[in-house]
Amino acid sequence: MRKFGLIGYPLKHSFSGKYFAEKFEREGIHDCQYDLYEIDTIGKFPELIKNNPSLEGVNVTIPYKEQVIPYLDELEPGCKAIGAVNCIKAQEGKLIGYNTDYIGFKESLDAWLDGQRPKTLILGTGGASKAVKQALESLDMPYLMVSRNANGQNGRITYDDLIKNEQYLQEYFLIVNTTPLGTFPNTEEMPAIPVDQIGREHKVYDLVYNPEKTFLMRSLEARGAVVKNGLEMLQLQAEAAWKIWN
């Protein structure tokens, strides 16, 4: 039996387990299984690998996309540039890191925008934001990162800056949420953006997919914005991972 799986914490509402179970059934793949490995600290990762020698591929989710890197033997060059891993291939005793979030997001966003290249605000600065940033750069789309603390870093502003300076939302018409805010079960949470500055010219791409319409999406849609969740991105990144493992 070929084994694959997902590491992260918590994993109660994971997309990947269900997706691969359905994929194996739909495509008549009977020699593969996909398991969830919920580990409460990345320090348990080496033990997990040691105890599961038949694992061929692992997906990585929050909060380990950056923390897992020191435990890997190699990073695929594109993944190294991003600085975050969401897919690992076990090959000939080596663990090689990849980033399929980048592939999934770029393909999904490009099709959705249909040739448009708006200036973009990226909400959050974690592992997922790094893949989004790389995708926007490859699509020649200018962006600003938005976080709770800018720490004087170039290309980064705070949520307070957004509220105080209306100029940002008069120039940046695409908002990408890479934070986990709004994910089930805390569905009535959202990043602190000034909703009253949103209009019909705005689009929001929320990487959260559970619930199908997040509080952020509902709030901005009520102001006329066009909204999209992260389900298509997840499906595309899962298929990209499957190609890597095979």
Short mmCIF file of N, CA, C and O in Angstrom, two decimals, residues 43-91:
data_model
loop_
_atom_site.label_atom_id
_atom_site.label_comp_id
_atom_site.label_asym_id
_atom_site.label_seq_id
_atom_site.Cartn_x
_atom_site.Cartn_y
_atom_site.Cartn_z
N GLY A 43 8.56 19.37 16.30
CA GLY A 43 9.61 18.50 16.81
C GLY A 43 9.26 17.01 16.70
O GLY A 43 10.14 16.15 16.74
N LYS A 44 7.97 16.70 16.53
CA LYS A 44 7.53 15.30 16.41
C LYS A 44 7.60 14.79 14.96
O LYS A 44 7.32 13.62 14.70
N PHE A 45 7.98 15.67 14.03
CA PHE A 45 8.00 15.29 12.62
C PHE A 45 9.01 14.17 12.30
O PHE A 45 8.65 13.19 11.65
N PRO A 46 10.26 14.26 12.78
CA PRO A 46 11.23 13.18 12.48
C PRO A 46 10.75 11.80 12.96
O PRO A 46 10.92 10.80 12.26
N GLU A 47 10.13 11.77 14.14
CA GLU A 47 9.62 10.52 14.70
C GLU A 47 8.49 9.97 13.81
O GLU A 47 8.41 8.76 13.57
N LEU A 48 7.65 10.85 13.33
CA LEU A 48 6.56 10.47 12.43
C LEU A 48 7.11 9.81 11.16
O LEU A 48 6.63 8.76 10.73
N ILE A 49 8.12 10.42 10.59
CA ILE A 49 8.75 9.88 9.36
C ILE A 49 9.39 8.52 9.65
O ILE A 49 9.24 7.56 8.89
N LYS A 50 10.08 8.44 10.78
CA LYS A 50 10.76 7.19 11.17
C LYS A 50 9.76 6.05 11.38
O LYS A 50 9.99 4.90 10.99
N ASN A 51 8.60 6.39 11.99
CA ASN A 51 7.59 5.37 12.29
C ASN A 51 6.73 4.99 11.10
O ASN A 51 5.93 4.05 11.18
N ASN A 52 6.85 5.74 10.01
CA ASN A 52 6.06 5.47 8.80
C ASN A 52 6.96 5.41 7.57
O ASN A 52 6.91 6.27 6.70
N PRO A 53 7.82 4.36 7.51
CA PRO A 53 8.82 4.30 6.43
C PRO A 53 8.22 4.19 5.03
O PRO A 53 8.90 4.48 4.04
N SER A 54 6.94 3.82 4.92
CA SER A 54 6.34 3.68 3.59
C SER A 54 5.66 4.97 3.11
O SER A 54 5.04 4.99 2.04
N LEU A 55 5.79 6.07 3.89
CA LEU A 55 5.22 7.35 3.47
C LEU A 55 5.99 7.88 2.25
O LEU A 55 7.20 8.08 2.32
N GLU A 56 5.27 8.13 1.16
CA GLU A 56 5.92 8.64 -0.06
C GLU A 56 5.75 10.14 -0.23
O GLU A 56 6.54 10.80 -0.91
N GLY A 57 4.68 10.68 0.35
CA GLY A 57 4.41 12.10 0.18
C GLY A 57 3.61 12.66 1.33
O GLY A 57 2.75 11.99 1.89
N VAL A 58 3.93 13.91 1.69
CA VAL A 58 3.25 14.56 2.81
C VAL A 58 2.86 15.98 2.41
O VAL A 58 3.67 16.72 1.86
N ASN A 59 1.60 16.34 2.68
CA ASN A 59 1.19 17.74 2.58
C ASN A 59 1.44 18.41 3.92
O ASN A 59 1.40 17.75 4.96
N VAL A 60 1.67 19.72 3.90
CA VAL A 60 1.95 20.48 5.13
C VAL A 60 0.97 21.65 5.20
O VAL A 60 0.83 22.40 4.24
N THR A 61 0.30 21.78 6.35
CA THR A 61 -0.60 22.91 6.53
C THR A 61 -0.23 23.68 7.80
O THR A 61 0.77 23.37 8.45
N ILE A 62 -1.04 24.70 8.11
CA ILE A 62 -0.81 25.57 9.27
C ILE A 62 -0.61 24.73 10.53
O ILE A 62 -1.34 23.77 10.73
N PRO A 63 0.39 25.02 11.37
CA PRO A 63 1.30 26.17 11.33
C PRO A 63 2.72 25.81 10.89
O PRO A 63 3.67 26.48 11.28
N TYR A 64 2.89 24.75 10.08
CA TYR A 64 4.23 24.18 9.88
C TYR A 64 4.88 24.45 8.52
O TYR A 64 5.92 23.88 8.21
N LYS A 65 4.29 25.32 7.69
CA LYS A 65 4.82 25.50 6.32
C LYS A 65 6.24 26.07 6.31
O LYS A 65 7.00 25.83 5.38
N GLU A 66 6.57 26.86 7.34
CA GLU A 66 7.95 27.38 7.45
C GLU A 66 8.76 26.54 8.45
O GLU A 66 9.94 26.28 8.22
N GLN A 67 8.10 26.11 9.53
CA GLN A 67 8.81 25.38 10.60
C GLN A 67 9.39 24.05 10.14
O GLN A 67 10.35 23.54 10.71
N VAL A 68 8.80 23.45 9.08
CA VAL A 68 9.26 22.12 8.64
C VAL A 68 10.58 22.18 7.86
O VAL A 68 11.27 21.17 7.75
N ILE A 69 10.94 23.35 7.35
CA ILE A 69 12.07 23.47 6.43
C ILE A 69 13.39 22.89 6.99
O ILE A 69 14.09 22.15 6.30
N PRO A 70 13.75 23.17 8.26
CA PRO A 70 15.02 22.63 8.77
C PRO A 70 15.09 21.09 8.81
O PRO A 70 16.16 20.52 8.91
N TYR A 71 13.94 20.44 8.72
CA TYR A 71 13.89 18.97 8.79
C TYR A 71 14.00 18.31 7.41
O TYR A 71 14.00 17.09 7.31
N LEU A 72 14.11 19.12 6.36
CA LEU A 72 14.15 18.58 5.00
C LEU A 72 15.57 18.53 4.47
O LEU A 72 16.44 19.29 4.90
N ASP A 73 15.82 17.61 3.52
CA ASP A 73 17.16 17.46 2.93
C ASP A 73 17.39 18.45 1.78
O ASP A 73 18.52 18.86 1.54
N GLU A 74 16.30 18.77 1.07
CA GLU A 74 16.43 19.65 -0.10
C GLU A 74 15.15 20.46 -0.26
O GLU A 74 14.08 20.04 0.17
N LEU A 75 15.29 21.62 -0.92
CA LEU A 75 14.12 22.39 -1.36
C LEU A 75 14.19 22.54 -2.87
O LEU A 75 15.25 22.87 -3.41
N GLU A 76 13.08 22.29 -3.54
CA GLU A 76 13.00 22.57 -4.98
C GLU A 76 13.27 24.07 -5.15
O GLU A 76 12.85 24.87 -4.32
N PRO A 77 14.02 24.49 -6.21
CA PRO A 77 14.47 25.88 -6.31
C PRO A 77 13.36 26.93 -6.17
O PRO A 77 13.52 27.93 -5.47
N GLY A 78 12.20 26.72 -6.81
CA GLY A 78 11.09 27.67 -6.68
C GLY A 78 10.59 27.76 -5.25
O GLY A 78 10.25 28.84 -4.76
N CYS A 79 10.58 26.63 -4.59
CA CYS A 79 10.13 26.56 -3.19
C CYS A 79 11.11 27.31 -2.28
O CYS A 79 10.71 28.00 -1.36
N LYS A 80 12.39 27.19 -2.59
CA LYS A 80 13.43 27.88 -1.81
C LYS A 80 13.21 29.40 -1.89
O LYS A 80 13.33 30.11 -0.89
N ALA A 81 12.86 29.88 -3.08
CA ALA A 81 12.62 31.32 -3.27
C ALA A 81 11.41 31.79 -2.46
O ALA A 81 11.40 32.90 -1.93
N ILE A 82 10.40 30.92 -2.34
CA ILE A 82 9.19 31.28 -1.59
C ILE A 82 9.45 31.27 -0.09
O ILE A 82 8.98 32.13 0.64
N GLY A 83 10.19 30.26 0.38
CA GLY A 83 10.50 30.18 1.81
C GLY A 83 9.41 29.53 2.64
O GLY A 83 9.31 29.74 3.84
N ALA A 84 8.58 28.71 1.98
CA ALA A 84 7.52 27.97 2.68
C ALA A 84 7.26 26.68 1.91
O ALA A 84 7.35 26.66 0.69
N VAL A 85 6.92 25.62 2.64
CA VAL A 85 6.73 24.29 2.05
C VAL A 85 5.31 23.80 2.38
O VAL A 85 4.87 23.91 3.51
N ASN A 86 4.62 23.28 1.37
CA ASN A 86 3.32 22.65 1.68
C ASN A 86 3.22 21.25 1.10
O ASN A 86 2.18 20.61 1.18
N CYS A 87 4.33 20.77 0.51
CA CYS A 87 4.34 19.44 -0.10
C CYS A 87 5.74 18.86 0.03
O CYS A 87 6.72 19.54 -0.27
N ILE A 88 5.81 17.62 0.51
CA ILE A 88 7.10 16.95 0.69
C ILE A 88 7.08 15.62 -0.05
O ILE A 88 6.10 14.87 0.04
N LYS A 89 8.15 15.36 -0.78
CA LYS A 89 8.29 14.07 -1.45
C LYS A 89 9.40 13.29 -0.76
O LYS A 89 10.50 13.81 -0.56
N ALA A 90 9.10 12.04 -0.37
CA ALA A 90 10.12 11.17 0.22
C ALA A 90 10.68 10.29 -0.89
O ALA A 90 9.94 9.51 -1.49
N GLN A 91 11.96 10.44 -1.18
CA GLN A 91 12.55 9.75 -2.33
C GLN A 91 13.96 9.29 -1.99
O GLN A 91 14.82 10.11 -1.65
#
